[in-house]
Coordinates of C-alpha atoms and ligand atoms in Angstrom, one line a residue:
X1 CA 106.8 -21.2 -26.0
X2 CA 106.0 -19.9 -22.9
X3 CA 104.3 -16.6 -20.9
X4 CA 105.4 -13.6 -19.2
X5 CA 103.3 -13.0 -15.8
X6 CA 103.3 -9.5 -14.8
X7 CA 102.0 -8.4 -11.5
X8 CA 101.2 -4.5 -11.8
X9 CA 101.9 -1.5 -9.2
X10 CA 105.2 -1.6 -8.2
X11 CA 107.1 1.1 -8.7
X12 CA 110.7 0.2 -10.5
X13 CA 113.8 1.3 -9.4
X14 CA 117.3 1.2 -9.7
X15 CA 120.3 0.8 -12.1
X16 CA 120.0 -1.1 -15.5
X17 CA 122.6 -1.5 -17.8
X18 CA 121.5 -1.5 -21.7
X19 CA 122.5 -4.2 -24.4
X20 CA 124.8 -3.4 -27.8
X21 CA 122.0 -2.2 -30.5
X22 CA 120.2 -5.3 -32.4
X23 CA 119.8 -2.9 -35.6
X24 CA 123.7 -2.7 -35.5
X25 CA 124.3 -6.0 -34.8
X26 CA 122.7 -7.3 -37.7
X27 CA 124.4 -5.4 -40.6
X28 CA 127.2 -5.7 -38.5
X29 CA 127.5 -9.9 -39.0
X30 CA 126.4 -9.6 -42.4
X31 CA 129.0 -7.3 -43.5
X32 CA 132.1 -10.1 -42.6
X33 CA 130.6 -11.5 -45.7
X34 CA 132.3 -8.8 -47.4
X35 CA 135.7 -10.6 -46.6
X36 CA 137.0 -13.3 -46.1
X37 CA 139.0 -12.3 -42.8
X38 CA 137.8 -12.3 -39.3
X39 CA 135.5 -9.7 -38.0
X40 CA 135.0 -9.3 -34.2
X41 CA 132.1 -8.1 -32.6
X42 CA 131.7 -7.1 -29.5
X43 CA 128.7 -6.1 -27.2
X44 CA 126.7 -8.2 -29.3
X45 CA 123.1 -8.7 -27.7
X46 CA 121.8 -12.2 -26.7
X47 CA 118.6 -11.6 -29.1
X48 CA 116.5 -14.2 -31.1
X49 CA 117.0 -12.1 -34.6
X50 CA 120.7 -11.7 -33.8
X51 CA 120.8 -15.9 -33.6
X52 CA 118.9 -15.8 -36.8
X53 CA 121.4 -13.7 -38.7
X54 CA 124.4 -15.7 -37.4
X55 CA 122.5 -18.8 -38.3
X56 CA 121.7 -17.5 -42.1
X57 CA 125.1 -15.9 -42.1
X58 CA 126.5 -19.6 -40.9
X59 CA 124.4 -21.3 -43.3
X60 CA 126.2 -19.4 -46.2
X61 CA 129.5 -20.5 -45.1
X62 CA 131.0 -18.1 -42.2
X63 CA 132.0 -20.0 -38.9
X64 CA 130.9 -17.7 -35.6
X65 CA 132.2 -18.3 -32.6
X66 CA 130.3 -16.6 -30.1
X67 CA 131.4 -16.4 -26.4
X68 CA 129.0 -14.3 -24.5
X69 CA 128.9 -10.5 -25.8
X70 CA 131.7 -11.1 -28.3
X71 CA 131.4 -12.6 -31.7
X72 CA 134.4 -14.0 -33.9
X73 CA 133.7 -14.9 -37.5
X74 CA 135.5 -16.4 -39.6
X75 CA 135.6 -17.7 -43.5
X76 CA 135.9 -21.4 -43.7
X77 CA 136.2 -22.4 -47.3
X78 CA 133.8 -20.9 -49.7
X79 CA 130.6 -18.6 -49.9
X80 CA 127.6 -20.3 -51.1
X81 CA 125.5 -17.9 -52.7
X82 CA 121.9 -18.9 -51.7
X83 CA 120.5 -17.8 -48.5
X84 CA 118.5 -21.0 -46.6
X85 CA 114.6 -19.8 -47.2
X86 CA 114.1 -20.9 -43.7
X87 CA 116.3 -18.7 -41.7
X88 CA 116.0 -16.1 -44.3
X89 CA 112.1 -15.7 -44.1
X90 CA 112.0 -15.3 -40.3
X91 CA 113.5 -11.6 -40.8
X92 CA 113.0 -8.7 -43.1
X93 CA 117.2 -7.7 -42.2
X94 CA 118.3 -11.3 -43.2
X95 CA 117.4 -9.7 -47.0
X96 CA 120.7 -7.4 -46.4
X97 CA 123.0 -10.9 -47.6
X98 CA 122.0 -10.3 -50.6
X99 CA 124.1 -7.1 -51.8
X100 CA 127.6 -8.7 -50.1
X101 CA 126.9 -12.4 -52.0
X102 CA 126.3 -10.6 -54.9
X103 CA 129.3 -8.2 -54.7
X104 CA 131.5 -11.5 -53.6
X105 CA 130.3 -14.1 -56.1
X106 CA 128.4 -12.5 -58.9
X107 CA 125.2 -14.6 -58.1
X108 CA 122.8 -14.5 -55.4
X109 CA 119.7 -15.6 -54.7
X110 CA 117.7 -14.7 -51.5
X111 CA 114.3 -15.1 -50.6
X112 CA 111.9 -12.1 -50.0
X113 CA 111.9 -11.5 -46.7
X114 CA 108.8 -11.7 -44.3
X115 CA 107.9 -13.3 -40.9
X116 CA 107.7 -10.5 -38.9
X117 CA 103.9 -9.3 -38.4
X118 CA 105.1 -5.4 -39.8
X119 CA 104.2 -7.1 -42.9
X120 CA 106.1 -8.0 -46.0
X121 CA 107.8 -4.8 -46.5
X122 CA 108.4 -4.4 -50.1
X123 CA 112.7 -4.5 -51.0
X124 CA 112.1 -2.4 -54.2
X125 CA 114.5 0.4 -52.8
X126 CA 117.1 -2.5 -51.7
X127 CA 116.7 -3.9 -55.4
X128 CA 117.0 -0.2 -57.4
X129 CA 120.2 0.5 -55.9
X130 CA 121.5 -3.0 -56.5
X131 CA 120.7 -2.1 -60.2
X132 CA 122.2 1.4 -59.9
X133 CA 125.4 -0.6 -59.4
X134 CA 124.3 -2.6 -62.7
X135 CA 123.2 -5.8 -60.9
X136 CA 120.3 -7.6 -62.9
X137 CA 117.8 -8.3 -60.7
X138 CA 114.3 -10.6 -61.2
X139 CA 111.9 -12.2 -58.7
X140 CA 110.4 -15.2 -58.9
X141 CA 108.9 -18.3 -56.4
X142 CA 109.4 -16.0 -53.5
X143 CA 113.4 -15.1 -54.3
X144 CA 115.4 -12.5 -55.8
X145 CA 118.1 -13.6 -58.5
X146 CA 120.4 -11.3 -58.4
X147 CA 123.6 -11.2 -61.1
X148 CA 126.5 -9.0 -62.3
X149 CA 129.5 -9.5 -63.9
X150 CA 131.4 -7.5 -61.6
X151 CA 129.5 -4.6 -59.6
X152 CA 130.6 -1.0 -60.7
X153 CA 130.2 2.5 -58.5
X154 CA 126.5 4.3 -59.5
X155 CA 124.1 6.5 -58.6
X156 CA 120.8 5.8 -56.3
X157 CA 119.0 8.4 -54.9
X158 CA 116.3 7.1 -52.4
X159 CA 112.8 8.5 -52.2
X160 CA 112.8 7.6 -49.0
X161 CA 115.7 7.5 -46.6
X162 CA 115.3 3.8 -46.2
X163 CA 117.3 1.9 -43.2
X164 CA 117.7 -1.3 -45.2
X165 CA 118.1 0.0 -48.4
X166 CA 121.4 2.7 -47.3
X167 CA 122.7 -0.4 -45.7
X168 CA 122.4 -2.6 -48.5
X169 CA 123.9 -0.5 -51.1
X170 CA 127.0 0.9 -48.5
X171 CA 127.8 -2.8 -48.3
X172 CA 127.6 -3.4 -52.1
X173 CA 129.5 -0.3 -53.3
X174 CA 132.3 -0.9 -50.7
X175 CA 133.1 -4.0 -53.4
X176 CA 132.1 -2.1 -56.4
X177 CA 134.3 -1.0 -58.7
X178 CA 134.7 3.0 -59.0
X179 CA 132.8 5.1 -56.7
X180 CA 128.9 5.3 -55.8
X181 CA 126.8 7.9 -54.7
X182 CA 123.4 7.5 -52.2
X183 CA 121.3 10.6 -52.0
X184 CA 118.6 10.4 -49.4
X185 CA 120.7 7.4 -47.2
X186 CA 119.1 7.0 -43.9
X187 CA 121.3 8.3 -41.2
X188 CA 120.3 6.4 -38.1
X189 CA 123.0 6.0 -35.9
X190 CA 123.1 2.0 -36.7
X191 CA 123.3 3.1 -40.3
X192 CA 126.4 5.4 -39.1
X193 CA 127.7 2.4 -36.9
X194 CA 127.6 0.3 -40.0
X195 CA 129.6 3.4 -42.0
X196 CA 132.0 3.0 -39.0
X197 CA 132.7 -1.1 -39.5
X198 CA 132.9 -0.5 -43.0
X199 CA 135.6 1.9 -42.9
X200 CA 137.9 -0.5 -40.7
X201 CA 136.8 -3.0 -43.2
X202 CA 139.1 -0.5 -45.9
X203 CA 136.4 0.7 -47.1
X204 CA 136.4 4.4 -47.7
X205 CA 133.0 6.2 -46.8
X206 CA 132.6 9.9 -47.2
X207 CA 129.3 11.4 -45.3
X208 CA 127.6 14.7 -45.9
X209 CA 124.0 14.5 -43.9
X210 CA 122.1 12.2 -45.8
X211 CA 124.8 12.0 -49.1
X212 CA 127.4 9.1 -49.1
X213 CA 130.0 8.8 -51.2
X214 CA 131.5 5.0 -51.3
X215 CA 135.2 4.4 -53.0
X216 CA 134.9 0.9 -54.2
X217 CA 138.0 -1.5 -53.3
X218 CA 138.4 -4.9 -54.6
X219 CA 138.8 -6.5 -51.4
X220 CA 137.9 -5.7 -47.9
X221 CA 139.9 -7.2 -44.6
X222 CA 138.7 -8.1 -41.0
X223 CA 138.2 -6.0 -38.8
X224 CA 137.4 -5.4 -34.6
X225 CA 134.6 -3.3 -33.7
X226 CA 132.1 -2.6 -30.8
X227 CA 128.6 -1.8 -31.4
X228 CA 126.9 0.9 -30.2
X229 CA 124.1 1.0 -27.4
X230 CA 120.2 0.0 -27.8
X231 CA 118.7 3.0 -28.0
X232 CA 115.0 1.2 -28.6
X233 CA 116.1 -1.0 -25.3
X234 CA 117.2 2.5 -23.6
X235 CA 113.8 3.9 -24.2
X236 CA 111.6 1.1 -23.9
X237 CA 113.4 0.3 -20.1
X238 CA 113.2 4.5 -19.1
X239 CA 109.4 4.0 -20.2
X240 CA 109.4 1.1 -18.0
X241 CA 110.6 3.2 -15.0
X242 CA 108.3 6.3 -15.9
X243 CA 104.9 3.7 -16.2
X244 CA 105.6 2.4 -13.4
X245 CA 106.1 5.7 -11.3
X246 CA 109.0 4.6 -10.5
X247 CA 112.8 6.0 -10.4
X248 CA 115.2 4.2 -13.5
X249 CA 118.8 5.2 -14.8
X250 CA 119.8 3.2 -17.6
X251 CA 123.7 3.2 -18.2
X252 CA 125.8 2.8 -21.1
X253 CA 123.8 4.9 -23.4
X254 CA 124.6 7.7 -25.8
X255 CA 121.7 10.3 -24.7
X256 CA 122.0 12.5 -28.3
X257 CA 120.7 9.0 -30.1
X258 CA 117.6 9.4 -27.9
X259 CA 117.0 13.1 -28.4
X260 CA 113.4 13.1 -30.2
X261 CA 112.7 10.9 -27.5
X262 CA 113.7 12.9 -24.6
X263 CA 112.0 15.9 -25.9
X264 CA 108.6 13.8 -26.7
X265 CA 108.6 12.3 -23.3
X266 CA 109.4 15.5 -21.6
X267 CA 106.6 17.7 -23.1
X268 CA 104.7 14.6 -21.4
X269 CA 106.2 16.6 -18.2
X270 CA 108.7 13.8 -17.3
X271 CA 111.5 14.4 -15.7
X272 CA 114.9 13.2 -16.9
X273 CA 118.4 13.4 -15.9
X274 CA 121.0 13.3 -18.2
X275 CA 124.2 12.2 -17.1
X276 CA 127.2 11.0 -18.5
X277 CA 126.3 7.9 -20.5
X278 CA 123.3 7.4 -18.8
X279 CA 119.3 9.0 -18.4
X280 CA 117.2 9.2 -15.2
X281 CA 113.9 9.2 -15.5
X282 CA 112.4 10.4 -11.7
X283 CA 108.6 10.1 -10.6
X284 CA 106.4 12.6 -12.4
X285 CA 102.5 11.8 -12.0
X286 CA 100.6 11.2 -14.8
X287 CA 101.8 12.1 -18.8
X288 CA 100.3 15.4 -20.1
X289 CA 99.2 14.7 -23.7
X290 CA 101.7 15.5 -26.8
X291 CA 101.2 15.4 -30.5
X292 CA 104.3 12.9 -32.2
X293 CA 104.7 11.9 -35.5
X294 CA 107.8 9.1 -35.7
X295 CA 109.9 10.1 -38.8
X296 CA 113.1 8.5 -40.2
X297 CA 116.3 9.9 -37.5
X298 CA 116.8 12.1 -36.0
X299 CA 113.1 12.3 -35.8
X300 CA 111.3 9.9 -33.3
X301 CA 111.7 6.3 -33.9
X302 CA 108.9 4.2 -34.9
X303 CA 110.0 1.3 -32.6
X304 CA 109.7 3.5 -29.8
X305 CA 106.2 4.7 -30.6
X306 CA 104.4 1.2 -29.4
X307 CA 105.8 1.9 -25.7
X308 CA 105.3 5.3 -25.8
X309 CA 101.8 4.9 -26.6
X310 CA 101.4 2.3 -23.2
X311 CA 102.6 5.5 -21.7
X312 CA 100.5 8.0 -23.0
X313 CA 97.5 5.6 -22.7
X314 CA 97.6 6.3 -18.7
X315 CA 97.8 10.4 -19.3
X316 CA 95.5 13.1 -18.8
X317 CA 94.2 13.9 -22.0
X318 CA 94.4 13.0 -25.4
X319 CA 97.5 12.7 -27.5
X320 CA 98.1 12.0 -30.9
X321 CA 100.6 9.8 -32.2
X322 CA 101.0 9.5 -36.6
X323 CA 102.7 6.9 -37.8
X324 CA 104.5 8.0 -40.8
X325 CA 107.2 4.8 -41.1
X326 CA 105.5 1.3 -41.0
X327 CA 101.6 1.6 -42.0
X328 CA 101.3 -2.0 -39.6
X329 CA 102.2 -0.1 -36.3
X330 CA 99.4 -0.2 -34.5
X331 CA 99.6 -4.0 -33.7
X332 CA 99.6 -2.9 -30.2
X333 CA 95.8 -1.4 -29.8
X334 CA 93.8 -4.6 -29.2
X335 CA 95.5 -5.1 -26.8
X336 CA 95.7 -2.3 -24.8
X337 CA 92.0 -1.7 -25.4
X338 CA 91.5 -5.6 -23.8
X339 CA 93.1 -3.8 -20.8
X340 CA 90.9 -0.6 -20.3
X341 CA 93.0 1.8 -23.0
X342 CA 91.1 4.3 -24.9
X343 CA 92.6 3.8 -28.5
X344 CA 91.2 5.1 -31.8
X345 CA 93.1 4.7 -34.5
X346 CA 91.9 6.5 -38.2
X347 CA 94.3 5.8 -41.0
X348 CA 97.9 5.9 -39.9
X349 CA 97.1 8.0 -36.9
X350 CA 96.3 6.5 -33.0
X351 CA 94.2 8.9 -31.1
X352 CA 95.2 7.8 -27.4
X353 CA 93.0 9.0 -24.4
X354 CA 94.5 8.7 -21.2
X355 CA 92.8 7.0 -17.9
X356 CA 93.3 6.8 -15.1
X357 CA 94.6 2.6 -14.5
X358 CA 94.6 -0.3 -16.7
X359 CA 93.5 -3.6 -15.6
X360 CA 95.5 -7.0 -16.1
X361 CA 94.4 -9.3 -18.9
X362 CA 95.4 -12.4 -20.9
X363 CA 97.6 -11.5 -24.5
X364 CA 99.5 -12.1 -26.8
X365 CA 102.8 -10.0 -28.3
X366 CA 102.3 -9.6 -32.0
X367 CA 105.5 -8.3 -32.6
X368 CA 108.5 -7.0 -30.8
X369 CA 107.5 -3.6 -30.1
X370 CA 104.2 -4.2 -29.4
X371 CA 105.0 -6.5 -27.2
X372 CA 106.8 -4.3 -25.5
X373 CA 104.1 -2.2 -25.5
X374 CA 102.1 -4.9 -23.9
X375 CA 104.9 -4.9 -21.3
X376 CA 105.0 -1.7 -19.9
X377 CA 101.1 -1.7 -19.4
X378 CA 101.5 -4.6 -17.1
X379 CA 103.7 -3.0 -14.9
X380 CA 101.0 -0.5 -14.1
X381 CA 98.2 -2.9 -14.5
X382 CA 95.8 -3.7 -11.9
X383 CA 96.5 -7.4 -11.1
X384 CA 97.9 -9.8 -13.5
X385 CA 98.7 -9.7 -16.9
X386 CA 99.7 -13.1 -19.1
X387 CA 101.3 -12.5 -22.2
X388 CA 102.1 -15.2 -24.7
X389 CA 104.2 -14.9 -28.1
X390 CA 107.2 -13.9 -26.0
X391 CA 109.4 -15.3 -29.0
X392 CA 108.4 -11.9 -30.5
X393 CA 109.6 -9.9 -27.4
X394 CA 112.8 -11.7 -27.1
X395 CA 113.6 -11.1 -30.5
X396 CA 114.6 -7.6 -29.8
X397 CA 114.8 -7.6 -25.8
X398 CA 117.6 -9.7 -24.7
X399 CA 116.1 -11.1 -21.1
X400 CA 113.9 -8.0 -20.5
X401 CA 112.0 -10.0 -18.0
X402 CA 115.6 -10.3 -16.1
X403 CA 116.1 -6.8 -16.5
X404 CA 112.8 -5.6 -15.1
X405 CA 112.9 -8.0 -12.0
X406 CA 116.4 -6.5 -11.0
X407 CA 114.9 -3.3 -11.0
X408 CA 111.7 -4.7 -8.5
X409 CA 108.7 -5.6 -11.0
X410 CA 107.0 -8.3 -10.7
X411 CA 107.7 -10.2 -13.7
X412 CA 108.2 -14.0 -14.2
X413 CA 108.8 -16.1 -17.6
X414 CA 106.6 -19.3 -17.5
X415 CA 106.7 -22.1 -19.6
X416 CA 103.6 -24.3 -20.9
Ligands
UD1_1 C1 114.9 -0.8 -39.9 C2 115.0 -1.3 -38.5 C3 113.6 -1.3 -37.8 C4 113.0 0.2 -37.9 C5 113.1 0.7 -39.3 C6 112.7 2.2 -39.5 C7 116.7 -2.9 -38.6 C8 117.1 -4.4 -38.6 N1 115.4 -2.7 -38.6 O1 114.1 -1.6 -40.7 O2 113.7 -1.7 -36.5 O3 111.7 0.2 -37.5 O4 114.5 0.6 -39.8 O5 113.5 3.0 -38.7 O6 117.6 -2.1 -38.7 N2 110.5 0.4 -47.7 C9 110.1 0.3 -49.0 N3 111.0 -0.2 -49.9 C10 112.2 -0.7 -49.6 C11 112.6 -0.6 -48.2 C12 111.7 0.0 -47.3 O7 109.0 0.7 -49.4 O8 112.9 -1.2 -50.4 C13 109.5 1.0 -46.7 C14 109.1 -0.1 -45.7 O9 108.1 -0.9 -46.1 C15 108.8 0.7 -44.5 C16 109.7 1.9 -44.6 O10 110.1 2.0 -46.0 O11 107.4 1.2 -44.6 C17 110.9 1.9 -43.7 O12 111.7 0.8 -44.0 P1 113.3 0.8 -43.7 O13 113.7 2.1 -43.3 O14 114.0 0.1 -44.9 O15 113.3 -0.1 -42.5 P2 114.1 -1.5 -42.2 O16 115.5 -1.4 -42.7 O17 113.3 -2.6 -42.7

């Protein structure tokens, strides 16, 4: 599959514009299975997941037409309601086909969803509020059978203000008939993106913090829409700058979506800008040590807190960083301890001690944040570092190496 060769201590700087977010894009393309009318998509990221969802989405009977960062798709004929195992396995968000089949058809089946290395994420919130709207639901050989006779509006209140799960139900109420309440929905801004498609879709969505309210219509039409910035790409390229010691501005971002961020990473004592669609980050020496704990938004966001701890890993004391979201986080410590980082991690909480350089070495990306991770401590790296499994990185970073080159790293992809 190829390598990533990263040469470390050169300082990055420039200008680096960011992509349309790949948690938005995906709900995005599976919600034109809600209609049968064309939905167009634009600033869609080049990004290995966001191929996988247009090739499951594809598989089940959609045409796409894709020409660069715009997507048209289209209904050709009918909707088959079983989602290819294949392209379905690769990715935990290809599970959110099942509530639109099943609001469409009556029928869906869907295999449980896995491949990424986060683990097999259980779907039991996704499933609850697909009964709420009185699908029956049962498991078995690796896929979920779900069935209604027409959906109708209900009641789900999450005991956890799950991404997946909000999306999945917003989706199957807008085709519901009568309305639905969520209680505890997630309110990440892709969530609230989705809400946004949705409601050009004619569906109508009523929002109060973390309480929606979903009208159910019997049909939903096409609809254009633009997606809204990165905001994991935003922060994983501004870390990029501030490993690096270097001077970034990343532009075409919406600086409130990054707020937990921006106040972690300045307590660290970095220095940010904030302009008008875009953040700074200037040279600041070495991270002071914080205490984070990711939460769901607008707390800080798990899929920020592999690069952030390549950051902290290079500060001057110890910080703590407490996973609260995905207990299989901490993919990333191996291999920043291969390359001189002080990592101990006891339960769901890393204990990072900075020093003073890391040193090159040969790895692998276990997933996409990690490798991220693995990323950013190259660019400060003594000599070379050679990471493999870049498949995982370019699932969620569309050409990063690209990116980072135009802004003066060293970086090259290689293949075998
Ligand atoms: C989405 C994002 C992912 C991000 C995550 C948390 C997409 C495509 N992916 O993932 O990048 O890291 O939100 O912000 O948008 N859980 C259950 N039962 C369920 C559903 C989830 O126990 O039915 C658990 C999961 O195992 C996990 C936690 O809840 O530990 C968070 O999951 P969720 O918020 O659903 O994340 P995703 O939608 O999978």
């Amino acid at each position: 599959m190829g390598y990533l060769l990263v040469e470390g201590g050169h300082p990055l700087s420039g200008r680096v514009p960011v992509e349309g977010a790949k948690n938005a894009a995906l709900p995005a393309s599976v919600a034109s299975l809600l209609t049968d009318e064309p939905v167009v998509l634009h600033r869609v990221p080049q990004l290995r997941d966001v191929s996988t969802i247009l090739l499951t989405i594809g598989d089940l009977g959609k045409r796409v037409i894709r020409n660069g960062a715009d997507l048209l798709i289209r209904g050709e004929g009918t909707l088959s309601g079983e989602a290819n195992p294949y392209s379905v396995r690769k990715m935990r968000a290809s599970f959110l086909v099942l509530g639109p089949l099943l609001a469409r058809l009556g029928r869906a089946v869907v295999p449980l969803p896995g491949g990424c290395s986060l683990g097999e994420g259980p779907v039991d919130l996704h499933l609850r509020g697909l009964e709420a709207l009185g699908a029956r639901v049962r498991a078995e050989k690796g896929a979920v059978t779900a069935e209604a006779d027409g959906l109708r509006g209900g009641r789900i209140e999450l005991p956890f203000p799950s991404v997946g799960a909000t999306e999945q139900v917003l989706m199957a109420a807008s085709l519901a008939e009568g309305e639905t309440e969520i209680v505890n929905g997630s309110i990440e801004p892709e969530v609230v993106d989705l809400v946004r498609l949705l409601r050009k879709m004619g569906s109508e969505i009523e929002s109060n913090g973390r309480t929606y309210r979903v009208a159910g219509r019997a049909a939903l039409h096409g609809a254009e829409h633009t997606l809204i910035p990165d905001r994991m790409e935003a922060g994983t390229l501004l870390l990029a700058g501030a490993i690096s010691g270097g001077e970034v501005t990343v532009e075409g971002v919406v600086p409130d979506h990054l707020r937990a961020f921006l106040d972690v990473v300045s307590a660290t004592g970095l220095r940010v800008e904030e302009g008008d669609g875009e953040l700074t980050v200037l040279p600041s020496g070495r991270p002071s040590p914080v205490s984070v704990e990711t939460a769901p938004y607008p707390g800080f966001p798990t899929d920020l807190h592999p690069p952030l701890a390549a950051y902290l890993s290079i500060g001057t004391g110890t910080s703590r960083l407490a996973e609260t979201i995905f207990e299989h986080r901490f993919t990333y410590v191996d291999a920043l301890r291969a390359m001189g980082g002080r990592i101990a991690v006891s339960g769901r909480v890393g204990s990072i001690t900075g020093v003073k350089g890391l040193r090159g070495s040969s790895l692998s990306a276990p997933d996409i944040r990690a490798g991220a991770a693995i990323v950013l401590a190259g660019l400060v790296a003594e000599g070379e570092t050679k990471i493999g499994g870049i498949e995982q990185i370019d699932r969620g970073y569309a050409s990063i190496e690209e990116k980072l080159k135009r802004l003066g790293a060293r970086i090259e992809r290689q293949n075998d």
